[in-house]
Amino acid sequence: MKDLGESNGGHQAERRGLSRRGLFGLAGGSALALGGLALTANAATQGQDEAAADTTLAADPKGMLGANFNEEPSGMTNTVLDTLGTKWVRGFVAMPKLDSVAAAQQPAIQSLLAFSAAGYRTVLSLKFPFADKQIPQPGSTAMDVELARVDKVLAAVLGKVDILVIGNEPFIETRQQDRAALLNPFYQAVAAHVIAKRASSCGSGCRTTLYMGALNRLEDAAWRTAATDVWLAYVKATPEIAGVDIHPHVAAIEHTAIYTDYVMTRMRAEQRFLATEFSLVRWWKEHWSDQVPAVYASRYGIPAGTLVWQEVRDAAAAPVTQQRWSDLLMNSSWFSTRQNYLTNQVRQLRATGRLAVATYGTLQQPAMVKDITADKMPWLLNSLYTNLVAQPSAGGAKAHHPTFFDEFKALQSA
């Protein structure tokens, strides 16, 4: 997909590198972007205020940026978080795993509890995988099984994790034929169960805040449906729900404003949104089968015509130097014109005034580098650490993303 506004100088700000101060404004909830769209000074100031409003461990996060490990916490340590300068970390648990591993020993939960005990702020999402079978309905035996799993998690995390997200990516993780009529009754029943359990076991001052999440593919009108409207109507009508999670994995930064406009206009004014996953992965995918830059091929003695995914596959098999990995990306126009994406995206989210916490993919994980082909989604190009494709430093430190790593750190105090 061609990035919006690119033919008219779009992403010039990304090519130049933007100031760390004031960037985006959302005037009246309208969509905005970098590619030639206006920036509003007042809203930019509001974004700065949101970013700086909660640099401590206050109970009400505003505009915070944290680290995300999804369901694989291996390698996530205090040192990783401290090096990035963040106090927030997010993961998710697939609920069927609670049948075989106690909640407190389940890797994602165990890691988040350890981080919480060490003074970090934590977000846990509950994943209900029903992409290949019918989603249970309230009152059924299958629903009882799901609620029993939920109880196991709640016993371990209520009052310990800061944010509990009811759902991971429900519209993706539910069969298409079940989304219109069956999805919302299931998640509303789970939410009502969680709300009741929190009230009885944790009280009104419970540390754990509840969100519903997450919505995907909202840049595509086909994914903005009556069912997603029902989802948000429930969020709006339920006082115990603090807001909604979104996952804007997009091909253009402009598309993320479609997500924020959509959810903000359908929630109560005091409700906020999370963005526990976000990236330009769909843009990377559009260029996954491009040829590597000629200058890169010549410099490193690889055959002319080598495709990007082939070079990444080879780096995953035999990690390259950090300089070589940087050269691959920075000499590729599809990346170099987006090299400041992370800064621009976070500032856009903060400028809405409604962002609570955003978390970004941190470590490259084994699944990302397994069986790399032209069809594989290039999630590994997002990660703050390039630990599986680039060699560590002489001192043993994990390799860093050429631009996003430093931008993430700077955004902690921007």
mmCIF file of C-alpha atoms in Angstrom:
data_model
loop_
_atom_site.group_PDB
_atom_site.id
_atom_site.type_symbol
_atom_site.label_atom_id
_atom_site.label_comp_id
_atom_site.label_asym_id
_atom_site.label_seq_id
_atom_site.Cartn_x
_atom_site.Cartn_y
_atom_site.Cartn_z
ATOM 1 C CA MET A 1 0.000 0.000 0.000
ATOM 2 C CA LYS A 2 1.266 3.460 -0.891
ATOM 3 C CA ASP A 3 1.660 5.583 2.216
ATOM 4 C CA LEU A 4 -0.835 8.437 2.415
ATOM 5 C CA GLY A 5 0.551 11.761 1.290
ATOM 6 C CA GLU A 6 3.874 10.301 0.192
ATOM 7 C CA SER A 7 3.613 11.536 -3.373
ATOM 8 C CA ASN A 8 3.266 15.091 -2.029
ATOM 9 C CA GLY A 9 6.228 14.964 0.273
ATOM 10 C CA GLY A 10 4.653 12.680 2.860
ATOM 11 C CA HIS A 11 6.891 11.609 5.720
ATOM 12 C CA GLN A 12 9.250 14.509 5.120
ATOM 13 C CA ALA A 13 9.206 14.999 8.871
ATOM 14 C CA GLU A 14 10.277 11.407 9.363
ATOM 15 C CA ARG A 15 13.083 11.801 6.839
ATOM 16 C CA ARG A 16 14.344 14.931 8.590
ATOM 17 C CA GLY A 17 13.889 13.594 12.118
ATOM 18 C CA LEU A 18 11.311 15.381 14.243
ATOM 19 C CA SER A 19 11.828 17.522 17.303
ATOM 20 C CA ARG A 20 11.210 15.750 20.591
ATOM 21 C CA ARG A 21 8.856 18.580 21.524
ATOM 22 C CA GLY A 22 5.273 19.168 20.314
ATOM 23 C CA LEU A 23 4.170 17.155 17.302
ATOM 24 C CA PHE A 24 0.630 16.088 16.806
ATOM 25 C CA GLY A 25 -2.799 17.484 17.476
ATOM 26 C CA LEU A 26 -6.154 15.910 16.970
ATOM 27 C CA ALA A 27 -8.570 18.769 16.378
ATOM 28 C CA GLY A 28 -12.090 17.703 17.282
ATOM 29 C CA GLY A 29 -11.111 14.042 17.031
ATOM 30 C CA SER A 30 -10.244 14.288 13.340
ATOM 31 C CA ALA A 31 -7.643 12.031 11.821
ATOM 32 C CA LEU A 32 -4.209 13.450 11.243
ATOM 33 C CA ALA A 33 -0.893 12.255 10.020
ATOM 34 C CA LEU A 34 2.550 13.310 9.059
ATOM 35 C CA GLY A 35 2.131 13.271 5.286
ATOM 36 C CA GLY A 36 1.299 16.943 4.757
ATOM 37 C CA LEU A 37 -1.461 17.163 7.409
ATOM 38 C CA ALA A 38 -1.599 20.081 9.804
ATOM 39 C CA LEU A 39 -0.041 20.063 13.260
ATOM 40 C CA THR A 40 -1.852 21.934 15.996
ATOM 41 C CA ALA A 41 0.232 23.740 18.583
ATOM 42 C CA ASN A 42 -2.344 23.555 21.363
ATOM 43 C CA ALA A 43 -2.876 19.845 20.923
ATOM 44 C CA ALA A 44 0.869 19.306 20.683
ATOM 45 C CA THR A 45 1.260 21.003 24.067
ATOM 46 C CA GLN A 46 -1.489 18.751 25.392
ATOM 47 C CA GLY A 47 0.452 15.758 24.094
ATOM 48 C CA GLN A 48 3.544 16.932 25.962
ATOM 49 C CA ASP A 49 1.498 17.289 29.127
ATOM 50 C CA GLU A 50 0.144 13.775 28.714
ATOM 51 C CA ALA A 51 3.628 12.401 28.185
ATOM 52 C CA ALA A 52 5.031 14.065 31.283
ATOM 53 C CA ALA A 53 1.985 13.669 33.507
ATOM 54 C CA ASP A 54 2.901 10.322 34.993
ATOM 55 C CA THR A 55 6.615 9.661 35.246
ATOM 56 C CA THR A 56 6.158 8.227 38.745
ATOM 57 C CA LEU A 57 4.141 5.233 39.881
ATOM 58 C CA ALA A 58 0.901 7.202 40.125
ATOM 59 C CA ALA A 59 -2.294 5.168 40.010
ATOM 60 C CA ASP A 60 -3.692 6.929 36.939
ATOM 61 C CA PRO A 61 -1.347 6.462 33.954
ATOM 62 C CA LYS A 62 -1.454 9.015 31.169
ATOM 63 C CA GLY A 63 0.544 8.747 27.974
ATOM 64 C CA MET A 64 2.949 6.121 29.288
ATOM 65 C CA LEU A 65 5.191 3.996 27.042
ATOM 66 C CA GLY A 66 6.218 0.491 28.061
ATOM 67 C CA ALA A 67 7.697 -2.781 26.849
ATOM 68 C CA ASN A 68 5.659 -5.656 25.415
ATOM 69 C CA PHE A 69 6.673 -9.323 25.363
ATOM 70 C CA ASN A 70 3.337 -10.853 24.267
ATOM 71 C CA GLU A 71 3.340 -14.421 25.652
ATOM 72 C CA GLU A 72 7.107 -15.005 25.576
ATOM 73 C CA PRO A 73 8.878 -13.380 28.546
ATOM 74 C CA SER A 74 12.214 -15.160 28.019
ATOM 75 C CA GLY A 75 14.992 -12.616 28.184
ATOM 76 C CA MET A 76 12.825 -9.883 29.698
ATOM 77 C CA THR A 77 14.736 -8.718 32.748
ATOM 78 C CA ASN A 78 14.937 -5.681 34.980
ATOM 79 C CA THR A 79 18.086 -4.736 33.082
ATOM 80 C CA VAL A 80 16.230 -4.770 29.752
ATOM 81 C CA LEU A 81 13.536 -2.470 31.151
ATOM 82 C CA ASP A 82 15.953 -0.219 32.994
ATOM 83 C CA THR A 83 18.155 0.184 29.921
ATOM 84 C CA LEU A 84 15.065 1.350 28.042
ATOM 85 C CA GLY A 85 14.093 3.623 30.920
ATOM 86 C CA THR A 86 10.559 2.277 31.233
ATOM 87 C CA LYS A 87 8.547 1.233 34.258
ATOM 88 C CA TRP A 88 5.769 -0.475 32.263
ATOM 89 C CA VAL A 89 5.667 -4.014 30.870
ATOM 90 C CA ARG A 90 2.892 -6.022 29.186
ATOM 91 C CA GLY A 91 2.241 -9.655 28.311
ATOM 92 C CA PHE A 92 -0.670 -11.978 27.607
ATOM 93 C CA VAL A 93 -1.694 -15.463 28.667
ATOM 94 C CA ALA A 94 -3.562 -17.976 26.516
ATOM 95 C CA MET A 95 -6.288 -19.236 28.817
ATOM 96 C CA PRO A 96 -6.158 -22.970 27.901
ATOM 97 C CA LYS A 97 -2.634 -23.071 29.338
ATOM 98 C CA LEU A 98 -4.159 -22.659 32.786
ATOM 99 C CA ASP A 99 -5.319 -26.282 32.554
ATOM 100 C CA SER A 100 -1.777 -27.612 32.748
ATOM 101 C CA VAL A 101 0.251 -24.880 34.444
ATOM 102 C CA ALA A 102 -0.809 -23.105 37.631
ATOM 103 C CA ALA A 103 -1.501 -19.429 37.052
ATOM 104 C CA ALA A 104 1.335 -18.157 39.226
ATOM 105 C CA GLN A 105 3.771 -20.446 37.373
ATOM 106 C CA GLN A 106 2.532 -19.654 33.884
ATOM 107 C CA PRO A 107 5.510 -17.820 32.301
ATOM 108 C CA ALA A 108 3.777 -14.558 31.328
ATOM 109 C CA ILE A 109 1.951 -14.247 34.641
ATOM 110 C CA GLN A 110 4.978 -15.300 36.668
ATOM 111 C CA SER A 111 7.108 -12.679 34.952
ATOM 112 C CA LEU A 112 4.560 -9.903 35.395
ATOM 113 C CA LEU A 113 4.131 -10.734 39.078
ATOM 114 C CA ALA A 114 7.900 -10.619 39.531
ATOM 115 C CA PHE A 115 8.089 -7.260 37.767
ATOM 116 C CA SER A 116 5.218 -5.977 39.886
ATOM 117 C CA ALA A 117 6.942 -7.045 43.087
ATOM 118 C CA ALA A 118 10.083 -5.237 41.910
ATOM 119 C CA GLY A 119 8.195 -1.962 41.496
ATOM 120 C CA TYR A 120 7.310 -2.017 37.797
ATOM 121 C CA ARG A 121 3.829 -1.346 36.397
ATOM 122 C CA THR A 122 2.197 -4.277 34.629
ATOM 123 C CA VAL A 123 -0.463 -5.028 32.025
ATOM 124 C CA LEU A 124 -1.875 -8.533 31.525
ATOM 125 C CA SER A 125 -4.176 -9.439 28.646
ATOM 126 C CA LEU A 126 -6.362 -12.570 28.692
ATOM 127 C CA LYS A 127 -6.348 -14.448 25.387
ATOM 128 C CA PHE A 128 -9.328 -16.662 24.532
ATOM 129 C CA PRO A 129 -8.384 -18.619 21.370
ATOM 130 C CA PHE A 130 -11.534 -19.608 19.460
ATOM 131 C CA ALA A 131 -10.374 -19.152 15.892
ATOM 132 C CA ASP A 132 -11.033 -22.813 15.101
ATOM 133 C CA LYS A 133 -14.042 -23.680 17.264
ATOM 134 C CA GLN A 134 -17.278 -22.071 18.397
ATOM 135 C CA ILE A 135 -16.967 -19.506 21.123
ATOM 136 C CA PRO A 136 -18.890 -20.567 24.272
ATOM 137 C CA GLN A 137 -22.126 -18.927 25.264
ATOM 138 C CA PRO A 138 -23.208 -17.789 28.740
ATOM 139 C CA GLY A 139 -24.775 -20.572 30.791
ATOM 140 C CA SER A 140 -23.130 -23.394 28.859
ATOM 141 C CA THR A 141 -20.760 -25.991 30.252
ATOM 142 C CA ALA A 142 -18.060 -24.656 27.945
ATOM 143 C CA MET A 143 -18.584 -21.204 29.459
ATOM 144 C CA ASP A 144 -18.144 -22.645 32.931
ATOM 145 C CA VAL A 145 -14.773 -24.043 31.835
ATOM 146 C CA GLU A 146 -13.674 -20.610 30.630
ATOM 147 C CA LEU A 147 -14.795 -18.864 33.802
ATOM 148 C CA ALA A 148 -12.957 -21.427 35.926
ATOM 149 C CA ARG A 149 -9.793 -20.567 34.028
ATOM 150 C CA VAL A 150 -10.468 -16.878 34.569
ATOM 151 C CA ASP A 151 -10.828 -17.493 38.310
ATOM 152 C CA LYS A 152 -7.390 -19.098 38.398
ATOM 153 C CA VAL A 153 -5.851 -16.014 36.846
ATOM 154 C CA LEU A 154 -7.778 -13.613 39.055
ATOM 155 C CA ALA A 155 -6.669 -15.415 42.214
ATOM 156 C CA ALA A 156 -3.068 -14.864 41.156
ATOM 157 C CA VAL A 157 -3.144 -11.305 39.790
ATOM 158 C CA LEU A 158 -5.942 -9.201 41.283
ATOM 159 C CA GLY A 159 -4.452 -6.351 43.266
ATOM 160 C CA LYS A 160 -0.992 -7.122 41.873
ATOM 161 C CA VAL A 161 -1.107 -6.259 38.188
ATOM 162 C CA ASP A 162 -2.041 -2.677 37.372
ATOM 163 C CA ILE A 163 -4.150 -3.274 34.282
ATOM 164 C CA LEU A 164 -6.076 -6.398 33.299
ATOM 165 C CA VAL A 165 -7.322 -6.475 29.706
ATOM 166 C CA ILE A 166 -10.308 -8.740 29.133
ATOM 167 C CA GLY A 167 -9.401 -10.185 25.750
ATOM 168 C CA ASN A 168 -6.308 -10.077 23.585
ATOM 169 C CA GLU A 169 -7.485 -9.773 19.965
ATOM 170 C CA PRO A 170 -11.051 -11.109 20.201
ATOM 171 C CA PHE A 171 -12.196 -10.408 16.654
ATOM 172 C CA ILE A 172 -9.158 -12.179 15.225
ATOM 173 C CA GLU A 173 -9.271 -14.967 17.798
ATOM 174 C CA THR A 174 -12.933 -15.790 17.102
ATOM 175 C CA ARG A 175 -14.314 -17.577 14.040
ATOM 176 C CA GLN A 176 -15.669 -15.186 11.445
ATOM 177 C CA GLN A 177 -19.144 -16.752 11.599
ATOM 178 C CA ASP A 178 -19.288 -16.184 15.365
ATOM 179 C CA ARG A 179 -18.245 -12.533 15.461
ATOM 180 C CA ALA A 180 -21.602 -10.939 14.735
ATOM 181 C CA ALA A 181 -23.828 -12.749 17.252
ATOM 182 C CA LEU A 182 -21.733 -14.831 19.662
ATOM 183 C CA LEU A 183 -18.584 -12.848 20.424
ATOM 184 C CA ASN A 184 -20.043 -10.005 22.461
ATOM 185 C CA PRO A 185 -22.217 -12.156 24.767
ATOM 186 C CA PHE A 186 -19.148 -14.239 25.635
ATOM 187 C CA TYR A 187 -16.874 -11.310 26.426
ATOM 188 C CA GLN A 188 -19.595 -9.424 28.292
ATOM 189 C CA ALA A 189 -20.138 -12.494 30.482
ATOM 190 C CA VAL A 190 -16.411 -12.738 31.155
ATOM 191 C CA ALA A 191 -16.246 -9.037 31.979
ATOM 192 C CA ALA A 192 -19.226 -9.231 34.349
ATOM 193 C CA HIS A 193 -17.577 -12.184 36.077
ATOM 194 C CA VAL A 194 -14.270 -10.330 36.441
ATOM 195 C CA ILE A 195 -16.008 -7.188 37.725
ATOM 196 C CA ALA A 196 -17.874 -9.187 40.375
ATOM 197 C CA LYS A 197 -14.741 -11.063 41.447
ATOM 198 C CA ARG A 198 -12.742 -7.877 41.693
ATOM 199 C CA ALA A 199 -15.440 -6.250 43.833
ATOM 200 C CA SER A 200 -15.643 -9.183 46.226
ATOM 201 C CA SER A 201 -11.955 -9.966 46.566
ATOM 202 C CA CYS A 202 -10.179 -6.688 45.940
ATOM 203 C CA GLY A 203 -12.560 -3.906 46.939
ATOM 204 C CA SER A 204 -13.176 -0.421 45.579
ATOM 205 C CA GLY A 205 -9.546 0.598 46.002
ATOM 206 C CA CYS A 206 -8.221 -2.331 43.985
ATOM 207 C CA ARG A 207 -4.939 -1.648 42.227
ATOM 208 C CA THR A 208 -6.104 -3.577 39.148
ATOM 209 C CA THR A 209 -7.905 -1.483 36.503
ATOM 210 C CA LEU A 210 -10.020 -3.205 33.851
ATOM 211 C CA TYR A 211 -9.982 -2.616 30.093
ATOM 212 C CA MET A 212 -11.619 -4.463 27.197
ATOM 213 C CA GLY A 213 -9.453 -5.365 24.257
ATOM 214 C CA ALA A 214 -8.145 -5.281 21.767
ATOM 215 C CA LEU A 215 -9.613 -4.074 18.483
ATOM 216 C CA ASN A 216 -7.710 -4.811 15.259
ATOM 217 C CA ARG A 217 -7.752 -3.768 11.588
ATOM 218 C CA LEU A 218 -9.955 -0.724 12.163
ATOM 219 C CA GLU A 219 -8.282 1.030 9.223
ATOM 220 C CA ASP A 220 -10.334 -1.377 7.099
ATOM 221 C CA ALA A 221 -14.016 -0.400 7.061
ATOM 222 C CA ALA A 222 -14.948 -4.085 6.878
ATOM 223 C CA TRP A 223 -13.674 -4.457 10.446
ATOM 224 C CA ARG A 224 -15.737 -1.536 11.785
ATOM 225 C CA THR A 225 -18.966 -3.429 12.175
ATOM 226 C CA ALA A 226 -22.138 -3.555 14.216
ATOM 227 C CA ALA A 227 -20.310 -6.023 16.482
ATOM 228 C CA THR A 228 -17.447 -3.617 17.157
ATOM 229 C CA ASP A 229 -20.018 -0.913 17.886
ATOM 230 C CA VAL A 230 -21.680 -3.250 20.397
ATOM 231 C CA TRP A 231 -18.272 -3.920 21.922
ATOM 232 C CA LEU A 232 -17.681 -0.215 22.496
ATOM 233 C CA ALA A 233 -21.256 0.415 23.638
ATOM 234 C CA TYR A 234 -20.650 -2.106 26.416
ATOM 235 C CA VAL A 235 -17.392 -0.390 27.342
ATOM 236 C CA LYS A 236 -19.178 2.966 27.478
ATOM 237 C CA ALA A 237 -22.096 1.643 29.536
ATOM 238 C CA THR A 238 -20.006 -0.206 32.128
ATOM 239 C CA PRO A 239 -18.621 2.061 34.885
ATOM 240 C CA GLU A 240 -16.076 -0.510 36.026
ATOM 241 C CA ILE A 241 -14.370 -0.575 32.620
ATOM 242 C CA ALA A 242 -11.686 2.115 32.249
ATOM 243 C CA GLY A 243 -11.520 1.937 28.447
ATOM 244 C CA VAL A 244 -10.518 -0.158 25.449
ATOM 245 C CA ASP A 245 -7.301 -1.567 23.999
ATOM 246 C CA ILE A 246 -6.330 -1.130 20.337
ATOM 247 C CA HIS A 247 -3.682 -2.883 18.236
ATOM 248 C CA PRO A 248 -2.867 -0.678 15.245
ATOM 249 C CA HIS A 249 -0.484 -2.824 13.229
ATOM 250 C CA VAL A 250 -0.700 -0.706 10.107
ATOM 251 C CA ALA A 251 0.821 0.095 6.728
ATOM 252 C CA ALA A 252 0.787 3.855 7.319
ATOM 253 C CA ILE A 253 0.922 5.960 10.464
ATOM 254 C CA GLU A 254 -2.129 7.847 9.211
ATOM 255 C CA HIS A 255 -4.218 4.735 9.703
ATOM 256 C CA THR A 256 -3.767 4.757 13.464
ATOM 257 C CA ALA A 257 -5.847 7.925 13.752
ATOM 258 C CA ILE A 258 -8.773 5.909 12.364
ATOM 259 C CA TYR A 259 -8.486 3.657 15.427
ATOM 260 C CA THR A 260 -8.310 6.489 17.943
ATOM 261 C CA ASP A 261 -11.124 8.495 16.338
ATOM 262 C CA TYR A 262 -13.323 5.413 16.246
ATOM 263 C CA VAL A 263 -12.898 4.401 19.881
ATOM 264 C CA MET A 264 -12.759 7.863 21.467
ATOM 265 C CA THR A 265 -16.073 8.928 19.956
ATOM 266 C CA ARG A 266 -17.730 5.781 21.333
ATOM 267 C CA MET A 267 -16.521 5.927 24.943
ATOM 268 C CA ARG A 268 -17.285 8.120 27.926
ATOM 269 C CA ALA A 269 -15.224 11.298 28.038
ATOM 270 C CA GLU A 270 -13.203 10.118 31.035
ATOM 271 C CA GLN A 271 -12.376 6.732 29.514
ATOM 272 C CA ARG A 272 -8.995 6.137 27.898
ATOM 273 C CA PHE A 273 -7.460 3.689 25.483
ATOM 274 C CA LEU A 274 -4.458 1.402 25.583
ATOM 275 C CA ALA A 275 -2.269 0.518 22.616
ATOM 276 C CA THR A 276 -0.579 -2.593 23.968
ATOM 277 C CA GLU A 277 0.589 -3.500 20.465
ATOM 278 C CA PHE A 278 1.299 -1.200 17.526
ATOM 279 C CA SER A 279 3.688 -1.213 14.571
ATOM 280 C CA LEU A 280 4.294 -0.587 10.872
ATOM 281 C CA VAL A 281 4.498 -4.319 10.209
ATOM 282 C CA ARG A 282 2.111 -4.138 7.243
ATOM 283 C CA TRP A 283 4.382 -1.568 5.592
ATOM 284 C CA TRP A 284 7.406 -3.800 6.204
ATOM 285 C CA LYS A 285 5.464 -6.701 4.689
ATOM 286 C CA GLU A 286 4.802 -4.727 1.495
ATOM 287 C CA HIS A 287 8.579 -4.464 1.018
ATOM 288 C CA TRP A 288 9.570 -7.880 2.388
ATOM 289 C CA SER A 289 10.202 -9.156 -1.141
ATOM 290 C CA ASP A 290 11.998 -6.057 -2.414
ATOM 291 C CA GLN A 291 15.587 -6.441 -3.530
ATOM 292 C CA VAL A 292 18.195 -5.386 -0.995
ATOM 293 C CA PRO A 293 19.830 -2.039 -1.886
ATOM 294 C CA ALA A 294 22.557 -2.310 -4.534
ATOM 295 C CA VAL A 295 25.016 -0.443 -2.325
ATOM 296 C CA TYR A 296 24.396 -2.933 0.449
ATOM 297 C CA ALA A 297 24.808 -5.942 -1.820
ATOM 298 C CA SER A 298 28.073 -4.547 -3.172
ATOM 299 C CA ARG A 299 29.431 -3.638 0.262
ATOM 300 C CA TYR A 300 28.792 -7.078 1.731
ATOM 301 C CA GLY A 301 29.441 -9.216 -1.331
ATOM 302 C CA ILE A 302 26.013 -10.773 -1.704
ATOM 303 C CA PRO A 303 24.362 -11.546 -5.059
ATOM 304 C CA ALA A 304 22.589 -8.687 -6.766
ATOM 305 C CA GLY A 305 18.857 -9.307 -6.660
ATOM 306 C CA THR A 306 18.873 -10.880 -3.181
ATOM 307 C CA LEU A 307 15.490 -10.202 -1.584
ATOM 308 C CA VAL A 308 15.057 -8.588 1.807
ATOM 309 C CA TRP A 309 13.435 -11.644 3.353
ATOM 310 C CA GLN A 310 16.259 -13.855 2.082
ATOM 311 C CA GLU A 311 18.870 -11.600 3.674
ATOM 312 C CA VAL A 312 16.910 -11.534 6.945
ATOM 313 C CA ARG A 313 16.571 -15.319 6.850
ATOM 314 C CA ASP A 314 20.340 -15.637 6.464
ATOM 315 C CA ALA A 315 20.950 -13.179 9.317
ATOM 316 C CA ALA A 316 18.653 -15.197 11.560
ATOM 317 C CA ALA A 317 20.666 -18.325 10.751
ATOM 318 C CA ALA A 318 24.027 -16.584 11.257
ATOM 319 C CA PRO A 319 23.695 -13.191 12.976
ATOM 320 C CA VAL A 320 25.499 -10.343 11.261
ATOM 321 C CA THR A 321 27.335 -7.391 12.762
ATOM 322 C CA GLN A 322 25.251 -4.572 14.149
ATOM 323 C CA GLN A 323 26.668 -2.272 11.474
ATOM 324 C CA ARG A 324 25.607 -4.626 8.695
ATOM 325 C CA TRP A 325 22.061 -4.909 10.067
ATOM 326 C CA SER A 326 21.859 -1.121 10.334
ATOM 327 C CA ASP A 327 23.148 -0.757 6.776
ATOM 328 C CA LEU A 328 20.467 -3.114 5.479
ATOM 329 C CA LEU A 329 17.691 -1.002 6.963
ATOM 330 C CA MET A 330 19.121 2.483 6.607
ATOM 331 C CA ASN A 331 19.991 1.979 2.924
ATOM 332 C CA SER A 332 16.465 0.749 2.187
ATOM 333 C CA SER A 333 14.173 3.675 1.387
ATOM 334 C CA TRP A 334 11.119 1.796 2.642
ATOM 335 C CA PHE A 335 12.719 1.877 6.094
ATOM 336 C CA SER A 336 14.799 5.075 6.034
ATOM 337 C CA THR A 337 11.713 7.153 5.192
ATOM 338 C CA ARG A 338 10.020 5.647 8.266
ATOM 339 C CA GLN A 339 13.009 5.607 10.595
ATOM 340 C CA ASN A 340 11.305 7.968 13.068
ATOM 341 C CA TYR A 341 8.030 6.061 13.075
ATOM 342 C CA LEU A 342 8.161 5.235 16.771
ATOM 343 C CA THR A 343 8.560 8.853 17.847
ATOM 344 C CA ASN A 344 5.882 10.051 15.468
ATOM 345 C CA GLN A 345 3.420 7.317 16.390
ATOM 346 C CA VAL A 346 3.739 7.701 20.150
ATOM 347 C CA ARG A 347 3.384 11.465 19.900
ATOM 348 C CA GLN A 348 0.284 11.027 17.782
ATOM 349 C CA LEU A 349 -1.231 8.705 20.377
ATOM 350 C CA ARG A 350 -0.345 11.033 23.239
ATOM 351 C CA ALA A 351 -1.706 14.090 21.459
ATOM 352 C CA THR A 352 -5.224 12.656 21.679
ATOM 353 C CA GLY A 353 -5.150 13.317 25.420
ATOM 354 C CA ARG A 354 -6.775 9.915 25.949
ATOM 355 C CA LEU A 355 -3.853 7.479 25.881
ATOM 356 C CA ALA A 356 -3.278 5.615 29.142
ATOM 357 C CA VAL A 357 -0.463 3.197 28.231
ATOM 358 C CA ALA A 358 1.140 2.101 24.961
ATOM 359 C CA THR A 359 3.561 -0.837 24.909
ATOM 360 C CA TYR A 360 5.943 -1.758 22.101
ATOM 361 C CA GLY A 361 7.561 -5.035 21.041
ATOM 362 C CA THR A 362 10.889 -5.332 22.811
ATOM 363 C CA LEU A 363 12.890 -8.505 22.143
ATOM 364 C CA GLN A 364 13.014 -10.559 18.972
ATOM 365 C CA GLN A 365 11.546 -13.948 19.816
ATOM 366 C CA PRO A 366 12.289 -17.408 18.382
ATOM 367 C CA ALA A 367 8.937 -17.665 16.595
ATOM 368 C CA MET A 368 9.785 -14.514 14.645
ATOM 369 C CA VAL A 369 12.867 -16.064 13.030
ATOM 370 C CA LYS A 370 11.513 -19.581 12.484
ATOM 371 C CA ASP A 371 10.850 -20.667 8.893
ATOM 372 C CA ILE A 372 11.328 -17.247 7.311
ATOM 373 C CA THR A 373 9.767 -17.111 3.846
ATOM 374 C CA ALA A 374 8.251 -14.492 1.559
ATOM 375 C CA ASP A 375 4.888 -15.117 3.246
ATOM 376 C CA LYS A 376 5.991 -14.667 6.852
ATOM 377 C CA MET A 377 4.954 -11.470 8.612
ATOM 378 C CA PRO A 378 8.180 -9.583 9.447
ATOM 379 C CA TRP A 379 7.421 -8.897 13.108
ATOM 380 C CA LEU A 380 11.143 -9.047 13.889
ATOM 381 C CA LEU A 381 11.711 -5.750 12.046
ATOM 382 C CA ASN A 382 9.731 -3.968 14.773
ATOM 383 C CA SER A 383 11.690 -5.039 17.834
ATOM 384 C CA LEU A 384 13.666 -2.600 19.986
ATOM 385 C CA TYR A 385 16.393 -5.229 20.343
ATOM 386 C CA THR A 386 17.754 -7.048 17.288
ATOM 387 C CA ASN A 387 19.019 -9.861 19.481
ATOM 388 C CA LEU A 388 18.367 -12.734 17.036
ATOM 389 C CA VAL A 389 19.718 -11.271 13.788
ATOM 390 C CA ALA A 390 22.619 -9.086 14.926
ATOM 391 C CA GLN A 391 25.614 -9.976 17.039
ATOM 392 C CA PRO A 392 25.961 -8.604 20.575
ATOM 393 C CA SER A 393 28.474 -5.897 21.344
ATOM 394 C CA ALA A 394 32.016 -6.726 22.424
ATOM 395 C CA GLY A 395 30.832 -6.410 26.014
ATOM 396 C CA GLY A 396 27.989 -8.855 25.460
ATOM 397 C CA ALA A 397 25.122 -6.340 25.292
ATOM 398 C CA LYS A 398 22.185 -7.228 23.057
ATOM 399 C CA ALA A 399 22.104 -5.491 19.689
ATOM 400 C CA HIS A 400 19.715 -2.552 19.339
ATOM 401 C CA HIS A 401 17.342 -1.461 16.600
ATOM 402 C CA PRO A 402 19.158 1.231 14.553
ATOM 403 C CA THR A 403 16.659 3.990 15.413
ATOM 404 C CA PHE A 404 13.710 2.748 17.456
ATOM 405 C CA PHE A 405 15.778 1.795 20.532
ATOM 406 C CA ASP A 406 17.076 5.323 21.116
ATOM 407 C CA GLU A 407 13.720 6.837 20.229
ATOM 408 C CA PHE A 408 11.958 4.659 22.793
ATOM 409 C CA LYS A 409 14.377 5.828 25.481
ATOM 410 C CA ALA A 410 13.969 9.468 24.516
ATOM 411 C CA LEU A 411 10.178 9.157 24.584
ATOM 412 C CA GLN A 412 10.293 8.245 28.282
ATOM 413 C CA SER A 413 11.031 11.885 29.078
ATOM 414 C CA ALA A 414 9.789 13.620 25.923
#
